[in-house]
Amino acid sequence: MGKKRSRDTPVVVKARPEDVSGPVVSKRGITIGGMTGGEALEAFLRDAGDYIPLYEAPEVRMCVHQYADLVSNMTIRLMENTEHGDRRVKNELAAFLDRTPSKVMNRKGLIYWIVSTMFTAGDGNAAVLPVYNGEFLADLVPLDPWQVIYEDAPGEDRYRIRYGSAVFKPDEVLHFRINPETSRPWVGHGFRLSLRQIVDAIASAGRTKETLMKSPVPSLIIKLDGLTEEFQTPEGREKLVNQYVLNKDSGKPWAIPAEMVSVEQVKPLSIKDLAIAENLTLDQKKIACLLGVPPFTVGVGEYKDDVYNFFVNQAVRGVASVIEQEMTRKLILNSDWHIQLNPRSLYNYKLTDLVTAGKELVDRAAMRRNEWRDWIGLSPDEDMDELYLLENYLPPDRLGDQKKLLPKGGGEDGT
């Protein structure tokens, strides 16, 4: 059974899943082999040569995976604004969003798809169609990014979303976007132009390295007397090499005609001489910096806890907020509710840090001991649900019963 929406008046999307599976208008105006839009263009370029989509470059994929994997690990929670702060709401809608938001995908898969699509094929955009069964939210359907068209339109909405034979208003589709365009801020923009030059430089360095490894420059140069008839033919020169250079007796000195042959040893250019490794490292750092991930994500530098936690707190939470706000704006109709992706489990805490921080909170009655146990992965204990304070660890309602606060003698009559 579907999950009921959070306000009495539902917004029912007219489209059904079968409405979005027909022929589509090309995104770039070409159709090849049944494929349309950018997908057909990429297939054509792949077949034509060595073209590889930008987002399939290993360094780019590693960066995108970091975002998609971390954001999809966040628990989706339904929160309510109260006078005393946000309170978690546990109902069918909350369970639907966190456990089974799609009929064919779990939360991990759906959120991973949304984030990775925004950074790759969606060019800064990802679209998901909410499908309702009456007043109940029944499914969240990911839309193929190659078949989605964002068309400018007059009026307050400013644009329409075309998919197959269906055309949607912006409030009928979950449209996630990053890096809004300058002239069309309601449409996202990817990193293709910014990354292209760097990725091309990395690919060029890889080809140069591969060439040097497969066909290294010879370390010996043998000068021959061109006037000698024997050395004027390939067979004669090969005979010389076989006779002197390819001697089976390793380490045995060569005996060669001094007037006809001169042997010199040269040092060919190596990968280090060409600074390929240094330039490759620099380009990898540029990609990591442009996408906002730590350099160690692409194999450069050492892992550091503080750098990773800063990345989670800034970049990862920034992408998560895109999903939070779009879902809240279009799925949650109760003005006191909002969706939150919980990042706390992503931070790299040491067990000793969790124990120390939990102890301080428990001592100040800011946390129950069962909550502390949950932090460190222990099951709750029925005897640890009460709040205790540091002063003799008494319950709050018995703080006045401390002996030192009673009249002299400790008894009620002062004796």
Coordinates of C-alpha atoms in Angstrom, one line a residue:
M1 CA 0.0 0.0 0.0
G2 CA 1.2 3.5 -0.8
K3 CA 2.2 6.1 1.8
K4 CA -0.2 8.9 2.5
R5 CA 0.9 12.4 1.8
S6 CA 1.3 14.9 4.6
R7 CA -1.5 17.4 3.7
D8 CA -5.2 16.9 3.0
T9 CA -5.1 18.3 -0.5
P10 CA -3.0 16.0 -2.7
V11 CA -1.2 17.1 -5.9
V12 CA -1.9 14.2 -8.2
V13 CA 0.5 13.9 -11.2
K14 CA -1.5 13.0 -14.3
A15 CA 1.3 11.0 -15.8
R16 CA 1.5 7.3 -15.3
P17 CA 4.7 5.2 -15.7
E18 CA 3.5 4.1 -19.2
D19 CA 3.1 7.7 -20.2
V20 CA 6.9 8.3 -20.1
S21 CA 8.1 5.4 -22.2
G22 CA 7.2 6.5 -25.7
P23 CA 9.4 8.2 -28.4
V24 CA 11.3 11.2 -27.3
V25 CA 12.4 14.5 -28.8
S26 CA 16.1 14.4 -29.4
K27 CA 18.2 16.4 -26.9
R28 CA 20.7 17.2 -29.6
G29 CA 18.7 16.5 -32.7
I30 CA 20.0 13.1 -33.9
T31 CA 18.7 9.5 -33.8
I32 CA 20.9 6.4 -34.4
G33 CA 19.9 2.8 -34.0
G34 CA 16.9 3.4 -31.8
M35 CA 18.8 5.7 -29.4
T36 CA 18.1 9.4 -29.1
G37 CA 19.8 12.5 -28.0
G38 CA 23.2 12.5 -26.3
E39 CA 23.1 8.8 -25.9
A40 CA 23.1 8.4 -29.7
L41 CA 25.8 11.0 -30.1
E42 CA 28.1 9.2 -27.6
A43 CA 27.5 5.8 -29.3
F44 CA 28.4 7.4 -32.7
L45 CA 31.6 8.9 -31.3
R46 CA 32.6 5.7 -29.6
D47 CA 32.2 3.8 -32.9
A48 CA 34.1 6.5 -34.8
G49 CA 37.3 6.3 -32.8
D50 CA 38.8 6.5 -29.3
Y51 CA 36.2 8.8 -27.8
I52 CA 35.5 8.2 -24.1
P53 CA 32.9 10.3 -22.2
L54 CA 34.4 12.7 -19.8
Y55 CA 32.8 11.2 -16.8
E56 CA 34.3 7.8 -17.6
A57 CA 37.8 9.1 -17.0
P58 CA 39.0 7.1 -13.9
E59 CA 39.8 10.2 -11.9
V60 CA 36.4 11.7 -12.5
R61 CA 34.6 8.5 -11.7
M62 CA 36.5 8.2 -8.4
C63 CA 35.4 11.7 -7.4
V64 CA 31.8 11.2 -8.4
H65 CA 31.7 7.9 -6.6
Q66 CA 32.8 9.6 -3.4
Y67 CA 29.8 12.0 -3.5
A68 CA 27.3 9.4 -4.6
D69 CA 28.4 6.7 -2.1
L70 CA 28.5 9.1 0.9
V71 CA 25.3 10.9 0.2
S72 CA 23.4 7.6 -0.5
N73 CA 24.7 6.3 2.9
M74 CA 22.8 9.1 4.8
T75 CA 19.6 8.1 6.5
I76 CA 16.5 10.0 5.2
R77 CA 14.6 11.4 8.1
L78 CA 11.3 13.2 8.3
M79 CA 11.7 16.1 10.8
E80 CA 9.1 18.4 12.4
N81 CA 9.9 22.0 13.5
T82 CA 8.8 22.5 17.2
E83 CA 9.3 25.3 19.7
H84 CA 12.1 23.3 21.3
G85 CA 13.9 22.3 18.1
D86 CA 13.5 19.7 15.4
R87 CA 11.8 16.5 16.3
R88 CA 12.0 13.3 14.3
V89 CA 8.7 12.1 12.8
K90 CA 8.2 8.3 12.4
N91 CA 5.3 7.4 10.1
E92 CA 4.6 5.6 6.9
L93 CA 5.9 8.4 4.7
A94 CA 9.2 8.6 6.6
A95 CA 9.6 4.8 6.3
F96 CA 8.7 4.9 2.5
L97 CA 11.4 7.6 1.8
D98 CA 14.1 5.8 3.7
R99 CA 13.5 2.2 2.9
T100 CA 11.5 1.7 -0.3
P101 CA 11.3 5.0 -2.2
S102 CA 11.2 3.1 -5.5
K103 CA 9.6 -0.2 -6.6
V104 CA 12.8 -1.3 -8.2
M105 CA 15.4 0.4 -6.0
N106 CA 16.2 0.9 -2.4
R107 CA 17.2 4.3 -0.9
K108 CA 20.9 3.6 -1.4
G109 CA 20.4 2.9 -5.1
L110 CA 18.0 5.8 -5.8
I111 CA 20.1 8.5 -4.1
Y112 CA 23.3 7.1 -5.7
W113 CA 21.7 7.4 -9.1
I114 CA 20.5 11.0 -8.4
V115 CA 23.9 12.2 -7.3
S116 CA 25.9 10.4 -10.0
T117 CA 23.5 11.5 -12.7
M118 CA 23.9 15.2 -11.7
F119 CA 27.6 14.9 -11.9
T120 CA 27.8 12.9 -15.2
A121 CA 25.2 12.2 -17.9
G122 CA 22.7 14.7 -16.5
D123 CA 25.1 17.5 -16.9
G124 CA 24.2 19.1 -13.6
N125 CA 20.6 17.8 -13.6
A126 CA 18.6 14.7 -12.4
A127 CA 14.9 14.2 -12.7
V128 CA 12.7 11.8 -10.7
L129 CA 8.9 11.4 -11.3
P130 CA 6.7 11.0 -8.2
V131 CA 3.8 8.6 -9.0
Y132 CA 0.7 8.7 -6.8
N133 CA -2.1 6.2 -6.2
G134 CA -4.8 8.6 -5.3
E135 CA -3.6 10.4 -2.2
F136 CA -0.7 8.0 -1.6
L137 CA 2.8 8.4 -2.8
A138 CA 3.4 5.0 -4.6
D139 CA 6.7 5.3 -6.4
L140 CA 9.7 7.5 -7.4
V141 CA 10.7 6.8 -11.0
P142 CA 14.1 7.9 -12.2
L143 CA 14.0 9.5 -15.7
D144 CA 16.6 8.7 -18.3
P145 CA 18.8 11.8 -18.4
W146 CA 19.4 11.5 -22.1
Q147 CA 15.6 11.7 -22.8
V148 CA 14.8 14.7 -20.5
I149 CA 14.5 18.1 -22.1
Y150 CA 14.2 21.3 -20.1
E151 CA 12.3 23.7 -22.3
D152 CA 11.9 27.4 -21.6
A153 CA 8.2 28.5 -21.3
P154 CA 6.3 31.7 -20.6
G155 CA 4.6 32.4 -17.4
E156 CA 5.5 32.0 -13.7
D157 CA 6.9 28.4 -14.1
R158 CA 9.5 29.6 -16.7
Y159 CA 10.1 26.1 -18.0
R160 CA 8.6 22.7 -18.7
I161 CA 10.1 19.3 -18.5
R162 CA 9.5 17.1 -21.5
Y163 CA 10.0 13.3 -21.3
G164 CA 8.6 11.1 -24.1
S165 CA 5.1 12.2 -25.0
A166 CA 4.5 13.7 -21.5
V167 CA 5.2 17.4 -20.6
F168 CA 5.4 18.2 -16.9
K169 CA 5.3 21.4 -14.9
P170 CA 8.3 22.0 -12.6
D171 CA 6.2 21.2 -9.5
E172 CA 5.3 17.7 -10.9
V173 CA 8.8 16.4 -11.2
L174 CA 11.6 16.3 -8.6
H175 CA 14.3 18.2 -10.5
F176 CA 17.6 18.1 -8.7
R177 CA 20.3 20.4 -10.0
I178 CA 23.8 21.6 -9.1
N179 CA 25.8 24.6 -10.4
P180 CA 22.8 26.7 -11.7
E181 CA 23.3 28.2 -15.1
T182 CA 23.7 32.0 -15.2
S183 CA 21.0 32.8 -17.7
R184 CA 18.7 29.9 -16.8
P185 CA 19.2 29.4 -13.0
W186 CA 16.4 26.8 -12.9
V187 CA 18.6 24.4 -14.9
G188 CA 21.8 22.9 -13.6
H189 CA 25.2 22.9 -15.3
G190 CA 27.9 20.2 -15.2
F191 CA 31.7 20.3 -15.2
R192 CA 32.3 19.2 -18.8
L193 CA 34.0 22.3 -20.1
S194 CA 36.1 22.8 -16.9
L195 CA 37.3 19.2 -16.8
R196 CA 37.9 18.5 -20.5
Q197 CA 41.4 20.1 -20.8
I198 CA 42.6 18.4 -17.6
V199 CA 41.3 15.0 -18.5
D200 CA 42.8 15.3 -22.0
A201 CA 46.2 16.1 -20.4
I202 CA 45.9 13.0 -18.2
A203 CA 45.0 10.9 -21.2
S204 CA 47.9 12.2 -23.2
A205 CA 50.3 11.5 -20.3
G206 CA 49.0 8.0 -20.1
R207 CA 49.5 7.4 -23.8
T208 CA 53.1 8.8 -23.6
K209 CA 53.9 6.5 -20.7
E210 CA 52.4 3.5 -22.4
T211 CA 54.4 4.2 -25.6
L212 CA 57.7 4.5 -23.6
M213 CA 56.9 1.2 -21.8
K214 CA 56.1 -0.7 -25.0
S215 CA 58.8 0.8 -27.3
P216 CA 61.7 2.0 -25.2
V217 CA 64.5 3.8 -26.8
P218 CA 67.6 1.5 -27.3
S219 CA 70.3 2.0 -24.8
L220 CA 73.1 1.3 -27.3
I221 CA 74.0 3.1 -30.5
I222 CA 76.4 1.3 -32.9
K223 CA 78.1 3.4 -35.6
L224 CA 79.1 1.4 -38.6
D225 CA 81.5 2.1 -41.5
G226 CA 79.2 2.9 -44.4
L227 CA 81.9 2.1 -46.9
T228 CA 82.1 -1.5 -45.8
E229 CA 80.0 -3.5 -48.2
E230 CA 78.9 -6.0 -45.5
F231 CA 77.2 -3.3 -43.4
Q232 CA 75.2 -1.8 -46.3
T233 CA 72.5 -4.4 -46.2
P234 CA 70.0 -5.2 -43.3
E235 CA 71.3 -8.8 -43.3
G236 CA 74.9 -7.6 -42.7
R237 CA 74.0 -5.3 -39.9
E238 CA 71.8 -8.0 -38.2
K239 CA 74.8 -10.4 -38.5
L240 CA 76.9 -7.9 -36.6
V241 CA 74.4 -7.6 -33.8
N242 CA 74.0 -11.3 -33.5
Q243 CA 77.7 -11.9 -33.4
Y244 CA 78.7 -9.2 -30.9
V245 CA 75.7 -7.7 -29.1
L246 CA 73.5 -10.8 -28.6
N247 CA 76.3 -12.9 -27.2
K248 CA 75.0 -15.8 -25.1
D249 CA 77.9 -15.6 -22.7
S250 CA 76.7 -12.9 -20.4
G251 CA 79.5 -10.6 -19.2
K252 CA 82.0 -11.8 -21.8
P253 CA 83.8 -8.8 -23.3
W254 CA 83.2 -7.9 -27.0
A255 CA 85.9 -8.1 -29.6
I256 CA 85.0 -5.8 -32.5
P257 CA 86.9 -4.3 -35.5
A258 CA 88.1 -0.9 -34.3
E259 CA 88.0 0.7 -37.8
M260 CA 84.6 -0.5 -38.8
V261 CA 82.4 -0.4 -35.7
S262 CA 82.0 2.1 -32.8
V263 CA 79.7 1.4 -29.8
E264 CA 78.3 4.2 -27.6
Q265 CA 76.0 3.9 -24.6
V266 CA 73.2 6.6 -24.3
K267 CA 70.6 7.3 -21.7
P268 CA 67.2 7.6 -23.2
L269 CA 64.6 10.0 -22.0
S270 CA 62.6 8.4 -19.1
I271 CA 59.2 9.1 -17.6
K272 CA 61.0 11.0 -14.9
D273 CA 63.0 13.1 -17.4
L274 CA 59.7 14.1 -19.2
A275 CA 58.1 15.0 -15.8
I276 CA 55.2 12.9 -16.7
A277 CA 54.6 11.7 -13.1
E278 CA 54.7 15.2 -11.7
N279 CA 52.4 16.6 -14.3
L280 CA 50.0 13.7 -13.9
T281 CA 49.9 14.3 -10.1
L282 CA 49.2 18.0 -10.7
D283 CA 46.4 17.3 -13.1
Q284 CA 44.8 14.8 -10.7
K285 CA 44.9 17.4 -7.9
K286 CA 43.2 19.9 -10.3
I287 CA 40.4 17.4 -10.9
A288 CA 40.0 16.8 -7.2
C289 CA 40.0 20.5 -6.4
L290 CA 37.5 21.3 -9.2
L291 CA 35.1 18.7 -8.0
G292 CA 35.7 19.6 -4.3
V293 CA 37.1 16.2 -3.1
P294 CA 40.3 15.6 -1.1
P295 CA 43.3 14.8 -3.3
F296 CA 43.7 11.4 -1.6
T297 CA 40.4 10.4 -3.3
V298 CA 42.2 10.1 -6.6
G299 CA 45.3 8.5 -5.1
V300 CA 47.4 11.6 -4.5
G301 CA 48.7 12.4 -1.0
E302 CA 48.0 10.9 2.4
Y303 CA 44.6 10.4 4.1
K304 CA 43.8 12.8 6.9
D305 CA 40.8 12.6 9.2
D306 CA 40.4 16.4 9.5
V307 CA 40.4 16.8 5.7
Y308 CA 37.9 14.0 5.2
N309 CA 35.6 15.4 7.9
F310 CA 35.8 18.9 6.3
F311 CA 34.9 17.4 3.0
V312 CA 31.8 15.6 4.5
N313 CA 30.7 18.7 6.4
Q314 CA 31.0 21.1 3.4
A315 CA 30.9 19.4 0.0
V316 CA 28.9 16.3 0.8
R317 CA 26.4 18.0 2.9
G318 CA 26.0 20.7 0.2
V319 CA 25.0 18.0 -2.3
A320 CA 22.7 16.4 0.3
S321 CA 21.0 19.7 0.8
V322 CA 20.0 19.8 -2.8
I323 CA 18.1 16.6 -2.4
E324 CA 16.6 17.6 1.0
Q325 CA 15.2 20.9 -0.3
E326 CA 13.8 19.5 -3.5
M327 CA 12.1 16.6 -1.8
T328 CA 10.8 18.9 1.0
R329 CA 9.5 21.5 -1.5
K330 CA 7.6 19.0 -3.7
L331 CA 6.8 15.9 -1.5
I332 CA 6.1 17.4 1.9
L333 CA 3.0 19.6 2.1
N334 CA 3.0 20.1 5.9
S335 CA 4.7 23.4 6.5
D336 CA 6.2 22.2 9.8
W337 CA 7.8 19.2 8.3
H338 CA 11.0 18.8 6.3
I339 CA 13.3 16.1 5.0
Q340 CA 16.8 15.7 6.4
L341 CA 19.7 13.5 5.3
N342 CA 21.6 12.6 8.4
P343 CA 25.4 13.0 7.9
R344 CA 26.5 12.0 11.4
S345 CA 27.3 8.4 10.5
L346 CA 29.7 9.6 7.7
Y347 CA 32.2 11.4 9.9
N348 CA 35.3 9.4 10.7
Y349 CA 35.1 9.2 14.5
K350 CA 37.4 7.1 16.7
L351 CA 35.8 4.9 19.3
T352 CA 37.6 6.8 22.1
D353 CA 36.3 10.1 20.8
L354 CA 32.7 8.8 20.8
V355 CA 33.1 7.4 24.3
T356 CA 34.6 10.7 25.6
A357 CA 32.0 12.9 23.9
G358 CA 29.1 10.6 25.1
K359 CA 30.4 10.6 28.6
E360 CA 30.4 14.4 28.7
L361 CA 26.8 14.6 27.4
V362 CA 25.5 11.9 29.8
D363 CA 27.2 13.6 32.8
R364 CA 25.3 16.8 31.9
A365 CA 21.9 15.1 31.4
A366 CA 22.0 16.1 27.7
M367 CA 21.9 12.4 26.6
R368 CA 20.5 9.1 27.9
R369 CA 22.9 6.3 28.3
N370 CA 21.0 4.2 25.8
E371 CA 21.7 6.9 23.2
W372 CA 25.3 6.8 24.2
R373 CA 25.3 3.0 23.7
D374 CA 23.8 3.5 20.2
W375 CA 26.7 5.7 19.3
I376 CA 29.2 3.0 19.9
G377 CA 27.1 0.2 18.3
L378 CA 25.7 -1.5 21.5
S379 CA 22.1 -2.6 21.9
P380 CA 19.9 -0.6 24.3
D381 CA 19.5 -1.6 27.9
E382 CA 16.2 -1.2 29.7
D383 CA 17.9 0.1 32.8
M384 CA 19.6 3.0 31.0
D385 CA 16.7 5.1 29.8
E386 CA 16.8 7.6 32.7
L387 CA 18.7 10.8 32.7
Y388 CA 21.5 11.1 35.3
L389 CA 23.4 14.1 36.4
L390 CA 27.1 14.3 37.4
E391 CA 26.3 15.1 41.0
N392 CA 26.3 11.6 42.5
Y393 CA 24.5 10.5 39.3
L394 CA 21.1 11.1 40.9
P395 CA 17.8 11.4 38.9
P396 CA 16.9 15.1 38.4
D397 CA 13.8 14.8 40.7
R398 CA 16.1 13.7 43.6
L399 CA 18.8 16.3 43.5
G400 CA 17.2 18.1 46.5
D401 CA 17.6 14.9 48.6
Q402 CA 21.3 15.1 48.8
K403 CA 22.6 14.9 52.3
K404 CA 24.7 18.0 52.1
L405 CA 21.6 20.0 51.2
L406 CA 19.5 18.9 54.1
P407 CA 19.5 20.6 57.6
K408 CA 22.2 19.7 60.0
G409 CA 22.2 16.0 60.9
G410 CA 20.8 14.9 57.6
G411 CA 17.3 14.1 58.9
E412 CA 14.2 16.1 58.2
D413 CA 14.1 17.3 61.8
G414 CA 17.7 18.3 61.8
T415 CA 18.9 15.5 64.1

